[in-house]
JSON list of C-alpha atoms in Angstrom, two decimals:
[
{"chain": "U", "resi": 28, "resn": "MET", "atom": "CA", "xyz": [62.77, 39.42, 216.01]},
{"chain": "U", "resi": 29, "resn": "LYS", "atom": "CA", "xyz": [63.06, 39.71, 219.77]},
{"chain": "U", "resi": 30, "resn": "LYS", "atom": "CA", "xyz": [60.41, 36.96, 220.07]},
{"chain": "U", "resi": 31, "resn": "LEU", "atom": "CA", "xyz": [62.47, 34.63, 217.80]},
{"chain": "U", "resi": 32, "resn": "ILE", "atom": "CA", "xyz": [65.59, 35.19, 219.88]},
{"chain": "U", "resi": 33, "resn": "ILE", "atom": "CA", "xyz": [63.81, 34.57, 223.10]},
{"chain": "U", "resi": 34, "resn": "MET", "atom": "CA", "xyz": [62.20, 31.46, 221.64]},
{"chain": "U", "resi": 35, "resn": "GLY", "atom": "CA", "xyz": [65.60, 30.27, 220.40]},
{"chain": "U", "resi": 36, "resn": "ILE", "atom": "CA", "xyz": [67.14, 30.84, 223.90]},
{"chain": "U", "resi": 37, "resn": "LEU", "atom": "CA", "xyz": [64.31, 29.01, 225.57]},
{"chain": "U", "resi": 38, "resn": "LEU", "atom": "CA", "xyz": [64.45, 26.10, 223.14]},
{"chain": "U", "resi": 39, "resn": "SER", "atom": "CA", "xyz": [68.25, 25.77, 223.49]},
{"chain": "U", "resi": 40, "resn": "SER", "atom": "CA", "xyz": [68.05, 25.92, 227.30]},
{"chain": "U", "resi": 41, "resn": "SER", "atom": "CA", "xyz": [65.37, 23.22, 227.26]},
{"chain": "U", "resi": 42, "resn": "VAL", "atom": "CA", "xyz": [67.55, 21.04, 225.11]},
{"chain": "U", "resi": 43, "resn": "ALA", "atom": "CA", "xyz": [70.52, 21.65, 227.35]},
{"chain": "U", "resi": 44, "resn": "PHE", "atom": "CA", "xyz": [68.45, 20.80, 230.42]},
{"chain": "U", "resi": 45, "resn": "ALA", "atom": "CA", "xyz": [67.23, 17.57, 228.78]},
{"chain": "U", "resi": 46, "resn": "ASP", "atom": "CA", "xyz": [70.87, 16.67, 227.99]},
{"chain": "U", "resi": 47, "resn": "ASP", "atom": "CA", "xyz": [71.83, 17.39, 231.63]},
{"chain": "U", "resi": 48, "resn": "ILE", "atom": "CA", "xyz": [69.08, 15.12, 232.87]},
{"chain": "U", "resi": 49, "resn": "LYS", "atom": "CA", "xyz": [70.09, 12.42, 230.43]},
{"chain": "U", "resi": 50, "resn": "GLN", "atom": "CA", "xyz": [73.73, 12.62, 231.53]},
{"chain": "U", "resi": 51, "resn": "LYS", "atom": "CA", "xyz": [72.66, 12.54, 235.22]},
{"chain": "U", "resi": 52, "resn": "GLU", "atom": "CA", "xyz": [70.49, 9.45, 234.49]},
{"chain": "U", "resi": 53, "resn": "THR", "atom": "CA", "xyz": [73.43, 7.74, 232.69]},
{"chain": "U", "resi": 54, "resn": "ILE", "atom": "CA", "xyz": [75.75, 8.41, 235.64]},
{"chain": "U", "resi": 55, "resn": "ALA", "atom": "CA", "xyz": [73.06, 7.35, 238.17]},
{"chain": "U", "resi": 56, "resn": "GLN", "atom": "CA", "xyz": [72.49, 4.08, 236.23]},
{"chain": "U", "resi": 57, "resn": "LYS", "atom": "CA", "xyz": [76.18, 3.34, 236.40]},
{"chain": "U", "resi": 58, "resn": "LEU", "atom": "CA", "xyz": [76.34, 4.32, 240.00]},
{"chain": "U", "resi": 59, "resn": "VAL", "atom": "CA", "xyz": [73.54, 1.92, 241.17]},
{"chain": "U", "resi": 60, "resn": "SER", "atom": "CA", "xyz": [75.36, -0.90, 239.34]},
{"chain": "U", "resi": 61, "resn": "VAL", "atom": "CA", "xyz": [78.59, -0.40, 241.31]},
{"chain": "U", "resi": 62, "resn": "ASP", "atom": "CA", "xyz": [77.55, 1.10, 244.68]},
{"chain": "U", "resi": 63, "resn": "GLY", "atom": "CA", "xyz": [75.88, -2.04, 246.07]},
{"chain": "U", "resi": 64, "resn": "THR", "atom": "CA", "xyz": [72.29, -1.02, 245.24]},
{"chain": "U", "resi": 65, "resn": "GLU", "atom": "CA", "xyz": [71.61, -3.88, 242.89]},
{"chain": "U", "resi": 66, "resn": "GLN", "atom": "CA", "xyz": [73.04, -6.38, 245.34]},
{"chain": "U", "resi": 67, "resn": "GLY", "atom": "CA", "xyz": [71.06, -4.80, 248.11]},
{"chain": "U", "resi": 68, "resn": "LEU", "atom": "CA", "xyz": [67.86, -5.12, 246.07]},
{"chain": "U", "resi": 69, "resn": "GLN", "atom": "CA", "xyz": [68.59, -8.80, 245.40]},
{"chain": "U", "resi": 70, "resn": "ASN", "atom": "CA", "xyz": [69.22, -9.49, 249.08]},
{"chain": "U", "resi": 71, "resn": "THR", "atom": "CA", "xyz": [66.06, -7.66, 250.00]},
{"chain": "U", "resi": 72, "resn": "ASP", "atom": "CA", "xyz": [64.06, -9.79, 247.58]},
{"chain": "U", "resi": 73, "resn": "LYS", "atom": "CA", "xyz": [65.57, -12.96, 249.07]},
{"chain": "U", "resi": 74, "resn": "MET", "atom": "CA", "xyz": [64.59, -11.77, 252.54]},
{"chain": "U", "resi": 75, "resn": "ILE", "atom": "CA", "xyz": [61.11, -10.85, 251.49]},
{"chain": "U", "resi": 76, "resn": "LEU", "atom": "CA", "xyz": [60.62, -14.21, 249.82]},
{"chain": "U", "resi": 77, "resn": "GLU", "atom": "CA", "xyz": [61.93, -15.99, 252.96]},
{"chain": "U", "resi": 78, "resn": "GLN", "atom": "CA", "xyz": [59.49, -14.06, 255.13]},
{"chain": "U", "resi": 79, "resn": "ILE", "atom": "CA", "xyz": [56.63, -14.78, 252.84]},
{"chain": "U", "resi": 80, "resn": "ARG", "atom": "CA", "xyz": [57.47, -18.50, 252.56]},
{"chain": "U", "resi": 81, "resn": "MET", "atom": "CA", "xyz": [57.33, -18.74, 256.32]},
{"chain": "U", "resi": 82, "resn": "ARG", "atom": "CA", "xyz": [53.84, -17.38, 256.44]},
{"chain": "U", "resi": 83, "resn": "LEU", "atom": "CA", "xyz": [52.22, -19.29, 253.54]},
{"chain": "U", "resi": 84, "resn": "PRO", "atom": "CA", "xyz": [51.20, -22.88, 253.34]},
{"chain": "U", "resi": 85, "resn": "LYS", "atom": "CA", "xyz": [54.12, -25.23, 252.81]},
{"chain": "U", "resi": 86, "resn": "ASP", "atom": "CA", "xyz": [52.50, -27.00, 249.84]},
{"chain": "U", "resi": 87, "resn": "LEU", "atom": "CA", "xyz": [52.45, -24.10, 247.46]},
{"chain": "U", "resi": 88, "resn": "PRO", "atom": "CA", "xyz": [54.15, -25.01, 244.15]},
{"chain": "U", "resi": 89, "resn": "GLU", "atom": "CA", "xyz": [57.73, -23.64, 243.70]},
{"chain": "U", "resi": 90, "resn": "SER", "atom": "CA", "xyz": [56.52, -21.80, 240.52]},
{"chain": "U", "resi": 91, "resn": "PHE", "atom": "CA", "xyz": [54.44, -19.60, 242.85]},
{"chain": "U", "resi": 92, "resn": "TYR", "atom": "CA", "xyz": [57.63, -18.35, 244.45]},
{"chain": "U", "resi": 93, "resn": "THR", "atom": "CA", "xyz": [59.42, -17.96, 241.11]},
{"chain": "U", "resi": 94, "resn": "ASP", "atom": "CA", "xyz": [56.55, -15.81, 239.83]},
{"chain": "U", "resi": 95, "resn": "LEU", "atom": "CA", "xyz": [56.48, -13.87, 243.12]},
{"chain": "U", "resi": 96, "resn": "SER", "atom": "CA", "xyz": [60.17, -13.12, 242.76]},
{"chain": "U", "resi": 97, "resn": "LYS", "atom": "CA", "xyz": [59.51, -11.83, 239.27]},
{"chain": "U", "resi": 98, "resn": "ASN", "atom": "CA", "xyz": [56.56, -9.69, 240.48]},
{"chain": "U", "resi": 99, "resn": "LEU", "atom": "CA", "xyz": [58.61, -8.12, 243.15]},
{"chain": "U", "resi": 100, "resn": "ASN", "atom": "CA", "xyz": [60.25, -6.28, 240.30]},
{"chain": "U", "resi": 101, "resn": "SER", "atom": "CA", "xyz": [63.61, -5.11, 241.69]},
{"chain": "U", "resi": 102, "resn": "GLU", "atom": "CA", "xyz": [64.25, -3.43, 238.29]},
{"chain": "U", "resi": 103, "resn": "GLN", "atom": "CA", "xyz": [61.35, -1.06, 239.00]},
{"chain": "U", "resi": 104, "resn": "ARG", "atom": "CA", "xyz": [62.76, -0.31, 242.42]},
{"chain": "U", "resi": 105, "resn": "LYS", "atom": "CA", "xyz": [66.18, 0.23, 240.91]},
{"chain": "U", "resi": 106, "resn": "GLN", "atom": "CA", "xyz": [64.75, 2.73, 238.44]},
{"chain": "U", "resi": 107, "resn": "PHE", "atom": "CA", "xyz": [63.00, 4.51, 241.31]},
{"chain": "U", "resi": 108, "resn": "ILE", "atom": "CA", "xyz": [66.43, 4.78, 243.06]},
{"chain": "U", "resi": 109, "resn": "VAL", "atom": "CA", "xyz": [67.99, 6.14, 239.86]},
{"chain": "U", "resi": 110, "resn": "GLN", "atom": "CA", "xyz": [65.29, 8.83, 239.59]},
{"chain": "U", "resi": 111, "resn": "ARG", "atom": "CA", "xyz": [65.77, 9.74, 243.26]},
{"chain": "U", "resi": 112, "resn": "TYR", "atom": "CA", "xyz": [69.53, 10.10, 242.60]},
{"chain": "U", "resi": 113, "resn": "VAL", "atom": "CA", "xyz": [68.87, 12.32, 239.57]},
{"chain": "U", "resi": 114, "resn": "GLU", "atom": "CA", "xyz": [66.42, 14.47, 241.48]},
{"chain": "U", "resi": 115, "resn": "SER", "atom": "CA", "xyz": [68.60, 14.67, 244.69]},
{"chain": "U", "resi": 116, "resn": "PHE", "atom": "CA", "xyz": [72.14, 15.07, 243.48]},
{"chain": "U", "resi": 117, "resn": "SER", "atom": "CA", "xyz": [73.93, 17.32, 241.03]},
{"chain": "U", "resi": 118, "resn": "GLN", "atom": "CA", "xyz": [75.77, 15.83, 238.14]},
{"chain": "U", "resi": 119, "resn": "LYS", "atom": "CA", "xyz": [79.05, 16.69, 239.88]},
{"chain": "U", "resi": 120, "resn": "GLU", "atom": "CA", "xyz": [78.02, 14.87, 243.04]},
{"chain": "U", "resi": 121, "resn": "LEU", "atom": "CA", "xyz": [76.91, 11.81, 241.04]},
{"chain": "U", "resi": 122, "resn": "GLN", "atom": "CA", "xyz": [80.15, 11.73, 239.14]},
{"chain": "U", "resi": 123, "resn": "ALA", "atom": "CA", "xyz": [82.16, 12.03, 242.35]},
{"chain": "U", "resi": 124, "resn": "ALA", "atom": "CA", "xyz": [80.28, 9.11, 243.86]},
{"chain": "U", "resi": 125, "resn": "LEU", "atom": "CA", "xyz": [80.66, 7.06, 240.68]},
{"chain": "U", "resi": 126, "resn": "THR", "atom": "CA", "xyz": [84.43, 7.79, 240.60]},
{"chain": "U", "resi": 127, "resn": "PHE", "atom": "CA", "xyz": [84.75, 6.65, 244.22]},
{"chain": "U", "resi": 128, "resn": "TYR", "atom": "CA", "xyz": [82.80, 3.40, 243.70]},
{"chain": "U", "resi": 129, "resn": "GLN", "atom": "CA", "xyz": [84.89, 2.53, 240.68]},
{"chain": "U", "resi": 130, "resn": "SER", "atom": "CA", "xyz": [88.08, 2.88, 242.75]},
{"chain": "U", "resi": 131, "resn": "VAL", "atom": "CA", "xyz": [89.54, -0.08, 244.60]},
{"chain": "U", "resi": 132, "resn": "GLU", "atom": "CA", "xyz": [88.47, 1.45, 247.89]},
{"chain": "U", "resi": 133, "resn": "GLY", "atom": "CA", "xyz": [84.99, 2.15, 246.60]},
{"chain": "U", "resi": 134, "resn": "LYS", "atom": "CA", "xyz": [84.59, -1.42, 245.35]},
{"chain": "U", "resi": 135, "resn": "ALA", "atom": "CA", "xyz": [85.61, -2.73, 248.79]},
{"chain": "U", "resi": 136, "resn": "TRP", "atom": "CA", "xyz": [83.27, -0.29, 250.42]},
{"chain": "U", "resi": 137, "resn": "ALA", "atom": "CA", "xyz": [80.33, -1.35, 248.22]},
{"chain": "U", "resi": 138, "resn": "LYS", "atom": "CA", "xyz": [80.88, -5.04, 248.96]},
{"chain": "U", "resi": 139, "resn": "LYS", "atom": "CA", "xyz": [81.19, -4.50, 252.66]},
{"chain": "U", "resi": 140, "resn": "ALA", "atom": "CA", "xyz": [78.28, -2.04, 252.80]},
{"chain": "U", "resi": 141, "resn": "SER", "atom": "CA", "xyz": [76.13, -4.58, 250.98]},
{"chain": "U", "resi": 142, "resn": "ASP", "atom": "CA", "xyz": [77.06, -7.26, 253.51]},
{"chain": "U", "resi": 143, "resn": "VAL", "atom": "CA", "xyz": [76.39, -4.86, 256.45]},
{"chain": "U", "resi": 144, "resn": "GLY", "atom": "CA", "xyz": [73.10, -3.89, 254.88]},
{"chain": "U", "resi": 145, "resn": "SER", "atom": "CA", "xyz": [72.02, -7.55, 254.67]},
{"chain": "U", "resi": 146, "resn": "GLU", "atom": "CA", "xyz": [72.99, -8.06, 258.31]},
{"chain": "U", "resi": 147, "resn": "VAL", "atom": "CA", "xyz": [71.09, -4.87, 259.36]},
{"chain": "U", "resi": 148, "resn": "ALA", "atom": "CA", "xyz": [68.00, -6.01, 257.47]},
{"chain": "U", "resi": 149, "resn": "HIS", "atom": "CA", "xyz": [68.15, -9.49, 259.05]},
{"chain": "U", "resi": 150, "resn": "PHE", "atom": "CA", "xyz": [68.65, -7.89, 262.50]},
{"chain": "U", "resi": 151, "resn": "THR", "atom": "CA", "xyz": [65.75, -5.45, 261.85]},
{"chain": "U", "resi": 152, "resn": "THR", "atom": "CA", "xyz": [63.43, -8.35, 260.86]},
{"chain": "U", "resi": 153, "resn": "GLN", "atom": "CA", "xyz": [64.38, -10.38, 263.93]},
{"chain": "U", "resi": 154, "resn": "ASN", "atom": "CA", "xyz": [64.03, -7.36, 266.14]},
{"chain": "U", "resi": 155, "resn": "ALA", "atom": "CA", "xyz": [60.63, -6.53, 264.71]},
{"chain": "U", "resi": 156, "resn": "ARG", "atom": "CA", "xyz": [59.46, -10.15, 265.17]},
{"chain": "U", "resi": 157, "resn": "THR", "atom": "CA", "xyz": [60.61, -10.12, 268.78]},
{"chain": "U", "resi": 158, "resn": "ALA", "atom": "CA", "xyz": [58.90, -6.74, 269.42]},
{"chain": "U", "resi": 159, "resn": "LEU", "atom": "CA", "xyz": [55.68, -7.99, 267.89]},
{"chain": "U", "resi": 160, "resn": "ASN", "atom": "CA", "xyz": [55.78, -11.22, 269.97]},
{"chain": "U", "resi": 161, "resn": "THR", "atom": "CA", "xyz": [56.56, -9.28, 273.19]},
{"chain": "U", "resi": 162, "resn": "THR", "atom": "CA", "xyz": [53.80, -6.76, 272.58]},
{"chain": "U", "resi": 163, "resn": "MET", "atom": "CA", "xyz": [51.32, -9.50, 271.69]},
{"chain": "U", "resi": 164, "resn": "GLN", "atom": "CA", "xyz": [52.16, -11.28, 274.98]},
{"chain": "U", "resi": 165, "resn": "GLN", "atom": "CA", "xyz": [51.55, -7.99, 276.84]},
{"chain": "U", "resi": 166, "resn": "TYR", "atom": "CA", "xyz": [48.11, -7.82, 275.28]},
{"chain": "U", "resi": 167, "resn": "ILE", "atom": "CA", "xyz": [47.29, -11.57, 275.53]},
{"chain": "U", "resi": 168, "resn": "ASP", "atom": "CA", "xyz": [44.11, -10.81, 277.47]},
{"chain": "U", "resi": 169, "resn": "ASN", "atom": "CA", "xyz": [42.72, -8.71, 274.58]},
{"chain": "U", "resi": 170, "resn": "PRO", "atom": "CA", "xyz": [40.41, -10.99, 272.60]},
{"chain": "U", "resi": 171, "resn": "LYS", "atom": "CA", "xyz": [41.40, -9.58, 269.20]},
{"chain": "U", "resi": 172, "resn": "VAL", "atom": "CA", "xyz": [45.11, -10.11, 270.05]},
{"chain": "U", "resi": 173, "resn": "LYS", "atom": "CA", "xyz": [44.38, -13.67, 271.27]},
{"chain": "U", "resi": 174, "resn": "GLN", "atom": "CA", "xyz": [42.50, -14.41, 268.03]},
{"chain": "U", "resi": 175, "resn": "LEU", "atom": "CA", "xyz": [45.30, -12.98, 265.95]},
{"chain": "U", "resi": 176, "resn": "MET", "atom": "CA", "xyz": [47.90, -15.02, 267.82]},
{"chain": "U", "resi": 177, "resn": "THR", "atom": "CA", "xyz": [45.90, -18.17, 267.16]},
{"chain": "U", "resi": 178, "resn": "ARG", "atom": "CA", "xyz": [45.70, -17.35, 263.47]},
{"chain": "U", "resi": 179, "resn": "MET", "atom": "CA", "xyz": [49.47, -16.54, 263.31]},
{"chain": "U", "resi": 180, "resn": "ASN", "atom": "CA", "xyz": [50.41, -19.69, 265.29]},
{"chain": "U", "resi": 181, "resn": "PRO", "atom": "CA", "xyz": [47.95, -22.44, 264.44]},
{"chain": "U", "resi": 182, "resn": "PRO", "atom": "CA", "xyz": [48.28, -25.80, 266.28]},
{"chain": "U", "resi": 183, "resn": "PRO", "atom": "CA", "xyz": [50.23, -28.44, 264.41]},
{"chain": "U", "resi": 184, "resn": "VAL", "atom": "CA", "xyz": [48.10, -30.43, 261.94]},
{"chain": "U", "resi": 185, "resn": "GLN", "atom": "CA", "xyz": [47.98, -34.16, 262.66]},
{"chain": "U", "resi": 186, "resn": "THR", "atom": "CA", "xyz": [48.81, -36.38, 259.75]},
{"chain": "U", "resi": 187, "resn": "ALA", "atom": "CA", "xyz": [46.67, -39.41, 258.88]},
{"chain": "U", "resi": 188, "resn": "GLU", "atom": "CA", "xyz": [49.41, -41.73, 260.14]},
{"chain": "U", "resi": 189, "resn": "LYS", "atom": "CA", "xyz": [49.47, -40.05, 263.57]},
{"chain": "U", "resi": 190, "resn": "ALA", "atom": "CA", "xyz": [45.70, -40.08, 263.82]},
{"chain": "U", "resi": 191, "resn": "GLU", "atom": "CA", "xyz": [45.51, -43.78, 262.94]},
{"chain": "U", "resi": 192, "resn": "SER", "atom": "CA", "xyz": [48.13, -44.78, 265.46]},
{"chain": "U", "resi": 193, "resn": "LYS", "atom": "CA", "xyz": [46.06, -43.31, 268.33]}
]
């Protein structure tokens, strides 16, 4: 009889725990849709595509970039964030954040934070590019760095018209 009672308690606590996780996931899903996370992921995708576009040949078909955008899979990253929220915050904390982001002030905060996040990401990218260029210039005498710089900055290709006019 004791074993049955213990089994019943364990089973009901497992069900309660599963319900708690499900509630936390539901709140976390709502939270990422209002806290700027989705917009941030979209902005990140745009920035990634822009950076990749700059480094790849200009004559790739536009469908390549459409497929690349799909393959970046911001939905997968969003679900990763949801799971991190569920693992990191209590249900009470998630609910408090959701309540805030659903308020007028919270909506304004989310919009502004998303804009600031985009600006920070752009600044970080530019800063990293400058740091890389500065460091590469410092190591210009290193043959591997020189070779890398040549690959990263190939000389302009002459078109047939320019070659004929010479």
